[in-house]
CSV table of C-alpha atoms and ligand atoms in Angstrom, one decimal:
chain,number,residue,atom,x,y,z
X,391,UNK,CA,71.1,41.8,108.9
X,392,UNK,CA,72.5,43.1,112.0
X,393,UNK,CA,76.0,44.3,111.9
X,394,UNK,CA,78.1,41.7,113.7
X,395,UNK,CA,80.3,43.2,117.1
X,396,UNK,CA,83.6,43.1,115.6
X,397,UNK,CA,82.3,44.9,112.7
X,398,UNK,CA,81.1,47.6,115.3
X,399,UNK,CA,84.2,47.4,117.1
X,400,UNK,CA,86.5,47.6,113.9
X,401,UNK,CA,84.2,50.9,112.6
X,402,UNK,CA,85.0,52.6,116.0
X,403,UNK,CA,88.3,51.7,116.3
X,404,UNK,CA,89.0,53.0,112.7
X,405,UNK,CA,87.1,56.6,114.1
X,406,UNK,CA,83.8,56.0,112.4
X,407,UNK,CA,80.4,57.3,113.8
X,408,UNK,CA,78.5,54.6,115.2
X,409,UNK,CA,74.8,54.9,114.4
X,410,UNK,CA,72.1,54.7,117.1
X,411,UNK,CA,70.8,51.4,116.1
X,412,UNK,CA,74.2,49.8,115.6
X,413,UNK,CA,75.0,51.0,119.3
X,414,UNK,CA,71.7,49.6,120.6
X,415,UNK,CA,72.5,46.1,118.9
X,416,UNK,CA,75.6,46.3,120.6
X,417,UNK,CA,74.3,46.7,124.2
X,418,UNK,CA,71.7,44.4,123.4
X,419,UNK,CA,74.1,41.8,122.6
X,420,UNK,CA,76.3,42.9,125.7
X,421,UNK,CA,73.3,42.0,128.0
X,422,UNK,CA,72.2,38.9,126.0
X,423,UNK,CA,75.5,37.3,126.2
X,424,UNK,CA,76.2,37.0,122.6
X,425,UNK,CA,78.9,40.0,123.0
X,426,UNK,CA,81.8,38.2,124.4
X,427,UNK,CA,84.1,39.9,126.9
X,428,UNK,CA,86.9,40.0,124.9
X,429,UNK,CA,84.2,42.2,122.5
X,430,UNK,CA,83.0,44.2,125.4
X,431,UNK,CA,86.6,45.0,126.0
X,432,UNK,CA,87.9,45.9,122.7
X,433,UNK,CA,85.0,48.1,122.1
X,434,UNK,CA,85.6,49.9,125.5
X,435,UNK,CA,89.2,50.3,124.3
X,436,UNK,CA,88.1,51.7,120.9
X,437,UNK,CA,85.6,54.1,122.9
X,438,UNK,CA,88.6,54.8,125.2
X,439,UNK,CA,91.0,55.9,122.1
X,440,UNK,CA,88.6,57.5,119.4
X,441,UNK,CA,85.7,59.1,121.8
X,442,UNK,CA,81.6,59.4,121.0
X,443,UNK,CA,80.1,61.9,119.4
X,444,UNK,CA,77.3,63.7,121.3
X,445,UNK,CA,74.7,61.5,119.5
X,446,UNK,CA,76.5,58.3,119.6
X,447,UNK,CA,76.9,59.0,123.6
X,448,UNK,CA,73.1,59.6,124.0
X,449,UNK,CA,72.5,56.3,121.9
X,450,UNK,CA,74.8,54.7,124.3
X,451,UNK,CA,73.3,55.8,127.5
X,452,UNK,CA,69.5,55.2,126.5
X,453,UNK,CA,70.6,51.8,125.0
X,454,UNK,CA,72.3,51.0,128.4
X,455,UNK,CA,69.2,52.5,130.4
X,456,UNK,CA,66.8,49.9,128.5
X,457,UNK,CA,69.1,47.1,128.9
X,458,UNK,CA,66.7,46.3,132.3
X,459,UNK,CA,63.9,47.6,134.0
X,460,UNK,CA,63.0,51.7,134.2
X,461,UNK,CA,61.1,52.5,137.6
X,462,UNK,CA,57.9,54.3,137.1
X,463,UNK,CA,56.7,56.7,139.3
X,464,UNK,CA,53.7,58.0,137.6
X,465,UNK,CA,51.7,56.9,140.8
X,466,UNK,CA,53.2,59.7,142.9
X,467,UNK,CA,52.0,63.2,143.0
X,468,UNK,CA,55.3,64.8,143.1
X,469,UNK,CA,58.6,65.4,141.0
X,470,UNK,CA,60.9,62.7,141.1
X,471,UNK,CA,64.4,64.2,141.4
X,472,UNK,CA,67.9,62.7,142.6
X,473,UNK,CA,71.5,64.2,142.7
X,474,UNK,CA,74.7,62.3,141.8
X,475,UNK,CA,78.2,63.1,142.9
X,476,UNK,CA,81.4,62.3,141.3
X,477,UNK,CA,82.6,61.3,145.0
X,478,UNK,CA,84.6,62.6,147.5
X,479,UNK,CA,86.0,62.4,151.1
X,480,UNK,CA,83.8,63.1,154.0
X,481,UNK,CA,81.2,63.4,151.2
X,482,UNK,CA,77.8,62.4,153.4
X,483,UNK,CA,76.0,65.0,151.6
X,484,UNK,CA,73.3,62.5,150.2
X,485,UNK,CA,72.2,61.4,153.9
X,486,UNK,CA,71.0,64.7,154.6
X,487,UNK,CA,70.1,65.9,151.0
X,488,UNK,CA,67.3,63.4,150.4
X,489,UNK,CA,65.6,64.1,153.3
X,490,UNK,CA,65.6,67.7,152.9
X,491,UNK,CA,64.6,67.4,149.4
X,492,UNK,CA,61.5,65.1,150.1
X,493,UNK,CA,60.5,67.5,152.9
X,494,UNK,CA,60.5,70.5,150.5
X,495,UNK,CA,57.7,68.5,148.4
X,496,UNK,CA,60.3,65.9,146.3
X,497,UNK,CA,60.7,62.2,145.7
X,498,UNK,CA,63.8,61.1,145.6
X,499,UNK,CA,64.5,57.3,145.0
X,500,UNK,CA,68.0,57.7,145.3
X,501,UNK,CA,70.3,54.6,144.1
X,502,UNK,CA,73.8,54.9,145.7
X,503,UNK,CA,77.1,53.2,145.3
X,504,UNK,CA,79.8,51.8,147.4
X,505,UNK,CA,83.0,53.4,148.1
X,506,UNK,CA,85.2,53.7,144.9
X,507,UNK,CA,89.1,54.2,145.1
X,508,UNK,CA,89.7,56.8,147.9
X,509,UNK,CA,86.3,58.0,147.9
X,510,UNK,CA,83.5,56.7,150.6
X,511,UNK,CA,79.9,55.6,149.5
X,512,UNK,CA,76.6,56.2,150.5
X,513,UNK,CA,75.9,52.7,151.1
X,514,UNK,CA,79.0,51.7,153.2
X,515,UNK,CA,77.6,54.8,155.3
X,516,UNK,CA,74.1,53.6,155.6
X,517,UNK,CA,75.2,50.0,156.5
X,518,UNK,CA,76.4,51.5,159.8
X,519,UNK,CA,73.0,51.6,160.7
X,520,UNK,CA,71.9,48.3,162.5
X,521,UNK,CA,69.3,46.7,160.5
X,522,UNK,CA,69.1,49.5,157.7
X,523,UNK,CA,68.9,47.3,154.2
X,524,UNK,CA,70.1,48.7,151.3
X,525,UNK,CA,68.7,45.9,149.3
X,526,UNK,CA,65.1,46.1,150.1
X,527,UNK,CA,62.2,44.0,148.1
X,528,UNK,CA,60.9,46.8,145.4
X,529,UNK,CA,57.5,46.7,147.1
X,530,UNK,CA,59.3,48.2,150.2
X,531,UNK,CA,61.6,50.6,148.4
X,532,UNK,CA,58.5,52.2,146.5
X,533,UNK,CA,56.6,52.1,149.6
X,534,UNK,CA,59.1,54.1,151.6
X,535,UNK,CA,59.4,56.5,148.7
X,536,UNK,CA,55.7,56.8,148.4
X,537,UNK,CA,55.1,57.4,152.4
X,538,UNK,CA,58.5,59.3,153.4
X,539,UNK,CA,59.5,61.1,150.1
X,540,UNK,CA,62.9,59.2,150.0
X,541,UNK,CA,64.8,55.9,150.3
X,542,UNK,CA,68.4,55.6,149.6
X,543,UNK,CA,69.2,51.7,148.7
X,544,UNK,CA,71.8,50.1,146.4
X,545,UNK,CA,71.5,49.3,142.6
X,546,UNK,CA,69.4,46.4,142.3
X,547,UNK,CA,70.3,43.5,139.5
X,548,UNK,CA,67.6,44.4,136.8
X,549,UNK,CA,68.4,48.2,136.7
X,550,UNK,CA,70.9,48.8,133.6
X,551,UNK,CA,72.3,45.2,133.6
X,552,UNK,CA,74.7,46.3,130.6
X,553,UNK,CA,76.1,49.0,132.6
X,554,UNK,CA,77.2,46.8,135.4
X,555,UNK,CA,78.8,43.9,132.8
X,556,UNK,CA,80.6,46.9,131.0
X,557,UNK,CA,81.7,48.6,134.2
X,558,UNK,CA,83.2,45.3,135.4
X,559,UNK,CA,84.8,44.5,132.5
X,560,UNK,CA,86.2,48.3,131.8
X,561,UNK,CA,87.5,48.3,135.6
X,562,UNK,CA,90.0,45.6,134.5
X,563,UNK,CA,90.9,46.8,131.2
X,564,UNK,CA,92.2,50.4,132.0
X,565,UNK,CA,89.0,51.7,130.4
X,566,UNK,CA,87.2,53.6,133.1
X,567,UNK,CA,88.3,56.8,132.5
X,568,UNK,CA,86.6,57.4,129.2
X,569,UNK,CA,84.3,60.5,129.3
X,570,UNK,CA,81.4,59.1,127.0
X,571,UNK,CA,81.7,56.0,129.1
X,572,UNK,CA,81.9,57.4,132.3
X,573,UNK,CA,78.8,59.8,131.2
X,574,UNK,CA,76.9,57.0,129.6
X,575,UNK,CA,77.5,54.7,132.8
X,576,UNK,CA,76.3,57.2,135.7
X,577,UNK,CA,73.3,58.6,133.4
X,578,UNK,CA,71.9,55.2,132.2
X,579,UNK,CA,71.3,54.2,136.0
X,580,UNK,CA,70.0,57.8,136.9
X,581,UNK,CA,67.4,57.5,133.9
X,582,UNK,CA,66.7,53.8,134.6
X,583,UNK,CA,65.5,54.9,138.1
X,584,UNK,CA,62.6,56.9,136.4
X,585,UNK,CA,63.9,60.5,137.3
X,586,UNK,CA,62.3,63.6,136.0
X,587,UNK,CA,65.2,65.6,137.1
X,588,UNK,CA,68.8,65.4,138.0
X,589,UNK,CA,71.4,67.5,139.9
X,590,UNK,CA,75.0,66.6,139.4
X,591,UNK,CA,77.7,67.5,141.7
X,592,UNK,CA,81.1,67.5,140.3
X,593,UNK,CA,83.6,67.5,142.6
X,594,UNK,CA,87.1,69.1,142.2
X,595,UNK,CA,90.0,69.1,144.2
X,596,UNK,CA,92.8,67.3,145.6
X,597,UNK,CA,90.0,64.7,147.4
X,598,UNK,CA,88.1,64.2,144.0
X,599,UNK,CA,88.6,62.2,140.9
X,600,UNK,CA,88.8,65.4,138.7
X,601,UNK,CA,91.5,67.5,140.3
X,602,UNK,CA,91.3,70.8,137.8
X,603,UNK,CA,88.7,72.9,136.9
X,604,UNK,CA,89.4,72.1,133.3
X,605,UNK,CA,88.6,68.3,134.2
X,606,UNK,CA,85.6,68.9,136.2
X,607,UNK,CA,84.2,71.2,133.9
X,608,UNK,CA,84.5,69.1,130.6
X,609,UNK,CA,82.8,66.2,132.7
X,610,UNK,CA,80.2,68.5,133.8
X,611,UNK,CA,79.6,69.5,130.4
X,612,UNK,CA,79.4,66.2,129.3
X,613,UNK,CA,77.1,64.6,131.9
X,614,UNK,CA,74.7,68.0,131.9
X,615,UNK,CA,74.7,67.9,127.7
X,616,UNK,CA,73.9,64.1,127.7
X,617,UNK,CA,71.4,64.2,130.3
X,618,UNK,CA,69.6,66.7,128.1
X,619,UNK,CA,70.1,64.8,125.2
X,620,UNK,CA,68.4,62.1,126.6
X,621,UNK,CA,65.5,64.1,127.8
X,622,UNK,CA,66.5,64.2,131.5
X,623,UNK,CA,66.3,67.9,132.8
X,624,UNK,CA,69.8,68.1,134.3
X,625,UNK,CA,72.3,70.9,135.8
X,626,UNK,CA,76.1,70.4,137.1
X,627,UNK,CA,77.6,72.0,139.8
X,628,UNK,CA,81.2,72.0,140.5
X,629,UNK,CA,81.9,72.2,143.8
X,630,UNK,CA,85.2,72.2,145.9
X,631,UNK,CA,86.7,69.1,147.4
X,632,UNK,CA,90.0,70.2,148.6
X,633,UNK,CA,89.0,69.2,152.0
X,634,UNK,CA,86.6,66.7,153.6
X,635,UNK,CA,83.1,68.3,153.2
X,636,UNK,CA,81.7,67.1,156.4
X,637,UNK,CA,83.8,67.2,159.7
X,638,UNK,CA,84.3,63.6,159.5
X,639,UNK,CA,85.7,60.8,157.4
X,640,UNK,CA,84.5,57.1,157.8
X,641,UNK,CA,81.0,55.6,157.7
X,642,UNK,CA,79.6,55.7,161.1
X,643,UNK,CA,81.3,59.1,162.0
X,644,UNK,CA,79.9,60.6,158.8
X,645,UNK,CA,76.3,59.4,159.5
X,646,UNK,CA,76.5,60.7,163.0
X,647,UNK,CA,77.5,64.0,161.3
X,648,UNK,CA,74.8,64.1,158.8
X,649,UNK,CA,72.1,63.5,161.7
X,650,UNK,CA,74.1,66.4,164.0
X,651,UNK,CA,73.1,68.5,160.9
X,652,UNK,CA,69.3,67.3,160.5
X,653,UNK,CA,68.9,67.7,164.4
X,654,UNK,CA,70.5,71.4,163.9
X,655,UNK,CA,73.1,70.6,166.6
X,656,UNK,CA,75.6,72.2,163.9
X,657,UNK,CA,74.8,75.1,161.7
X,658,UNK,CA,76.7,77.4,159.3
X,659,UNK,CA,78.8,74.5,158.0
X,660,UNK,CA,80.0,73.8,154.7
X,661,UNK,CA,78.3,70.7,154.8
X,662,UNK,CA,75.1,72.7,155.4
X,663,UNK,CA,75.6,75.0,152.6
X,664,UNK,CA,76.3,72.3,150.1
X,665,UNK,CA,73.0,70.6,151.3
X,666,UNK,CA,71.0,73.7,150.7
X,667,UNK,CA,72.8,74.6,147.5
X,668,UNK,CA,72.1,70.9,145.8
X,669,UNK,CA,68.6,70.7,147.6
X,670,UNK,CA,67.9,74.3,145.9
X,671,UNK,CA,69.0,72.9,142.7
X,672,UNK,CA,66.6,70.2,142.8
X,673,UNK,CA,63.7,72.3,143.5
X,674,UNK,CA,64.5,74.8,141.0
X,675,UNK,CA,64.7,71.8,138.1
X,676,UNK,CA,61.6,70.0,139.5
X,677,UNK,CA,60.0,73.9,139.0
X,678,UNK,CA,58.8,73.9,142.7
X,679,UNK,CA,60.0,77.4,142.9
X,680,UNK,CA,60.9,80.0,140.5
X,681,UNK,CA,64.2,81.3,141.6
X,682,UNK,CA,67.2,80.2,143.5
X,683,UNK,CA,66.6,82.4,146.5
X,684,UNK,CA,63.4,80.9,147.1
X,685,UNK,CA,64.3,77.4,146.5
X,686,UNK,CA,67.1,78.0,149.0
X,687,UNK,CA,64.5,79.7,151.6
X,688,UNK,CA,62.4,76.5,151.3
X,689,UNK,CA,65.5,73.9,152.0
X,690,UNK,CA,66.5,75.9,154.6
X,691,UNK,CA,63.0,75.8,156.2
X,692,UNK,CA,62.9,72.4,156.1
X,693,UNK,CA,66.2,71.9,157.6
X,694,UNK,CA,65.7,74.4,160.6
X,695,UNK,CA,61.9,73.1,161.3
X,696,UNK,CA,62.8,69.8,161.9
X,697,UNK,CA,60.6,68.6,158.8
X,698,UNK,CA,63.9,66.7,157.0
X,699,UNK,CA,65.0,65.3,160.3
X,700,UNK,CA,61.6,63.7,160.7
X,701,UNK,CA,61.6,62.3,157.1
X,702,UNK,CA,65.3,60.6,157.6
X,703,UNK,CA,64.0,59.1,161.0
X,704,UNK,CA,60.9,57.4,159.4
X,705,UNK,CA,63.1,56.4,156.0
X,706,UNK,CA,65.5,54.8,158.0
X,707,UNK,CA,62.7,53.2,160.3
X,708,UNK,CA,60.7,51.8,157.4
X,709,UNK,CA,64.1,50.5,155.8
X,710,UNK,CA,64.8,48.3,159.0
X,711,UNK,CA,66.8,50.7,161.3
X,712,UNK,CA,65.9,51.8,164.6
X,713,UNK,CA,63.1,54.1,165.1
X,714,UNK,CA,64.8,56.5,167.6
X,715,UNK,CA,68.4,56.8,165.5
X,716,UNK,CA,67.7,60.7,165.8
X,717,UNK,CA,67.2,60.7,169.4
X,718,UNK,CA,70.1,58.5,170.1
X,719,UNK,CA,72.5,57.8,167.7
X,720,UNK,CA,75.1,56.5,170.1
X,721,UNK,CA,73.0,53.7,171.2
X,722,UNK,CA,72.7,52.6,167.5
X,723,UNK,CA,75.8,53.5,165.6
X,724,UNK,CA,79.0,51.3,166.4
X,725,UNK,CA,81.7,53.0,168.2
X,726,UNK,CA,85.6,52.2,167.9
X,727,UNK,CA,87.4,50.6,170.8
X,728,UNK,CA,90.4,53.4,170.5
X,729,UNK,CA,89.7,56.8,169.7
X,730,UNK,CA,92.8,59.2,170.0
X,731,UNK,CA,92.6,62.9,170.0
X,732,UNK,CA,94.9,65.1,167.4
X,733,UNK,CA,96.4,68.2,168.6
X,734,UNK,CA,98.1,70.9,166.4
X,735,UNK,CA,101.9,71.0,166.5
X,736,UNK,CA,102.0,75.0,166.0
X,737,UNK,CA,99.8,78.0,166.3
X,738,UNK,CA,98.5,79.1,162.9
X,739,UNK,CA,95.9,78.7,160.2
X,740,UNK,CA,94.8,75.4,158.7
X,741,UNK,CA,95.7,76.1,155.2
X,742,UNK,CA,95.7,72.8,153.2
X,743,UNK,CA,94.6,69.0,153.7
X,744,UNK,CA,95.9,66.5,151.8
X,745,UNK,CA,92.2,65.2,151.0
X,746,UNK,CA,93.0,62.0,149.0
X,747,UNK,CA,95.5,60.7,151.5
X,748,UNK,CA,93.0,61.2,154.1
X,749,UNK,CA,90.5,59.1,152.2
X,750,UNK,CA,93.1,56.2,151.8
X,751,UNK,CA,93.7,56.5,155.6
X,752,UNK,CA,90.4,55.5,155.9
X,753,UNK,CA,91.0,52.5,154.1
X,754,UNK,CA,94.1,51.7,156.0
X,755,UNK,CA,92.1,51.9,159.1
X,756,UNK,CA,89.7,49.2,157.6
X,757,UNK,CA,86.9,51.6,156.3
X,758,UNK,CA,87.2,51.2,153.0
X,759,UNK,CA,88.2,48.4,150.6
X,760,UNK,CA,91.5,47.3,148.8
X,761,UNK,CA,89.5,44.6,147.2
X,762,UNK,CA,85.5,44.5,145.7
X,763,UNK,CA,84.5,41.5,148.0
X,764,UNK,CA,86.2,43.0,151.2
X,765,UNK,CA,84.2,43.8,154.3
X,766,UNK,CA,84.5,46.9,156.2
X,767,UNK,CA,84.8,48.4,159.6
X,768,UNK,CA,82.3,50.8,159.8
X,769,UNK,CA,83.5,52.0,163.5
X,770,UNK,CA,86.7,53.5,162.2
X,771,UNK,CA,87.4,56.9,160.6
X,772,UNK,CA,88.2,60.6,161.6
X,773,UNK,CA,85.9,63.1,163.0
X,774,UNK,CA,85.6,66.5,164.7
X,775,UNK,CA,87.7,67.7,161.7
X,776,UNK,CA,87.7,71.6,161.4
X,777,UNK,CA,87.3,73.7,158.2
X,778,UNK,CA,90.3,75.1,156.5
X,779,UNK,CA,90.8,78.7,157.5
X,780,UNK,CA,90.7,77.8,161.2
X,781,UNK,CA,93.0,79.5,163.6
X,782,UNK,CA,94.5,76.7,166.0
X,783,UNK,CA,97.0,77.5,168.9
X,784,UNK,CA,99.6,74.9,169.5
X,785,UNK,CA,98.1,72.2,171.4
X,786,UNK,CA,94.3,72.6,170.2
X,787,UNK,CA,92.4,69.6,168.8
X,788,UNK,CA,92.4,69.1,165.3
X,789,UNK,CA,90.2,66.3,164.6
X,790,UNK,CA,90.1,62.6,166.3
X,791,UNK,CA,90.9,59.1,164.8
X,792,UNK,CA,88.4,56.3,165.6
X,793,UNK,CA,90.6,52.6,164.8
X,794,UNK,CA,90.2,48.9,165.7
X,795,UNK,CA,93.3,48.9,168.2
X,796,UNK,CA,95.1,51.1,170.3
X,797,UNK,CA,98.1,51.2,167.8
X,798,UNK,CA,96.2,51.6,164.9
X,799,UNK,CA,94.8,54.6,166.4
X,800,UNK,CA,98.3,55.9,167.2
X,801,UNK,CA,99.3,55.5,163.8
X,802,UNK,CA,96.2,57.0,162.4
X,803,UNK,CA,96.4,59.9,164.4
X,804,UNK,CA,100.1,60.5,163.4
X,805,UNK,CA,98.9,60.4,160.1
X,806,UNK,CA,96.1,63.0,160.5
X,807,UNK,CA,98.3,65.5,161.9
X,808,UNK,CA,100.7,65.2,159.0
X,809,UNK,CA,97.6,65.4,156.4
X,810,UNK,CA,97.0,69.3,157.7
X,811,UNK,CA,99.1,72.1,156.6
X,812,UNK,CA,99.3,75.0,159.2
X,813,UNK,CA,100.6,78.5,158.2
X,814,UNK,CA,100.8,82.0,159.5
X,815,UNK,CA,98.3,83.1,156.3
X,816,UNK,CA,94.5,81.8,156.3
X,817,UNK,CA,93.9,80.0,152.7
X,818,UNK,CA,92.1,82.2,150.2
X,819,UNK,CA,88.1,81.8,150.3
X,820,UNK,CA,86.6,79.2,148.1
X,821,UNK,CA,83.4,79.7,146.4
X,822,UNK,CA,80.3,77.4,147.2
X,823,UNK,CA,79.9,76.5,143.5
X,824,UNK,CA,82.7,77.0,141.3
X,825,UNK,CA,80.8,76.0,138.1
X,826,UNK,CA,76.9,75.8,137.4
X,827,UNK,CA,76.5,74.0,134.0
X,828,UNK,CA,73.1,73.6,132.6
X,829,UNK,CA,71.8,71.0,129.9
S,999,LIG,N1,80.7,56.1,138.2
S,999,LIG,C1,80.0,55.0,137.6
S,999,LIG,O1,78.5,54.7,138.0
S,999,LIG,N2,80.5,54.7,136.4
S,999,LIG,C2,81.5,55.5,135.9
S,999,LIG,O2,81.8,54.9,134.8
S,999,LIG,C3,82.1,56.3,136.7
S,999,LIG,C4,81.9,56.2,138.2
């Protein structure tokens, strides 16, 4: 006789350890509707307070993975690898990383999300591209991965449906920020995507959800450990999010920035270094190279030769976008009616950025949501943002605000100027990877 859901909740509430079959049964009930919304909320709150052991979290992850379809890529002759970022501002890495990894010989079926809180979402960015579909029929998704090496799309209805139900309940019951629940939520979707390996980019800093190294390392260890326990080769890199990663924050502006990287218009940037680092980690995990120098060289070559740009262009076209996006991005990306240049108010080094506030400023411009069902304005945001450490003379351009109206552009430009600190001392250099945790 299966334990009643209320018994499972009581046992977790009292701090007992749930057995894997008990967790599986609860998640099955969550998926088929036998577990009520109230019971799911009580379960989430019990886990929030009492936590879960490694074995319990692995069982929860696997049960949520098994609640729907699991993609099968055995027809491909390439390792299937993906990256997950915990989210940040100006983090358009996925747009360039998936094609770089594909050009290096990996298959990347990337299931991405929308903006969350102050952070941007890859799907919202891709929807800046006229015609691009983030919800293709499964056959088109599979064909795109098989023929181009990568496809970036949204979560489909039959992938980890238990996570979708539990996440919606967590969202309104103050139970999102639980380490085992976050870990199982992220990994169940990645496992359902049928991956052989996963690189986790855990962001830390004033533009990330984890603002301290301790928090970020704890999440990184949880993600890498549970992925390993669930049989997925994984490693987690903790990387800096104390400034936007790209030179832009918004949707169309971040697509333009990724295209500039893929075309080789911009080199030596933080974005480029991050893409190479993450691609090298994916290549190593997949076993295509034996050391990180060789893996990074392979990723750099894919970018420099134009092979990654070619993959991106083909992926966009296959998924409904224009065939010449790479050649003529300005013809296909929407442009805001009002663009305002922002100037430095004094001379000095750009020494700090309030990155979270920058993400919120994008939302205020209409480039993100305040309600889940809200349409967004893909045209707005900020670009030409110099990296921290840049010396600026008074009056030098320190970015541009793109807005739906002249008044909004004026307001956003004022905000941007106030978000950067300019001082006589450059900020200390920041390592590309702050911690590296393997499963
Ligand atoms: N992203 C997810 O997919 N799930 C969480 O629980 C948190 C972030």
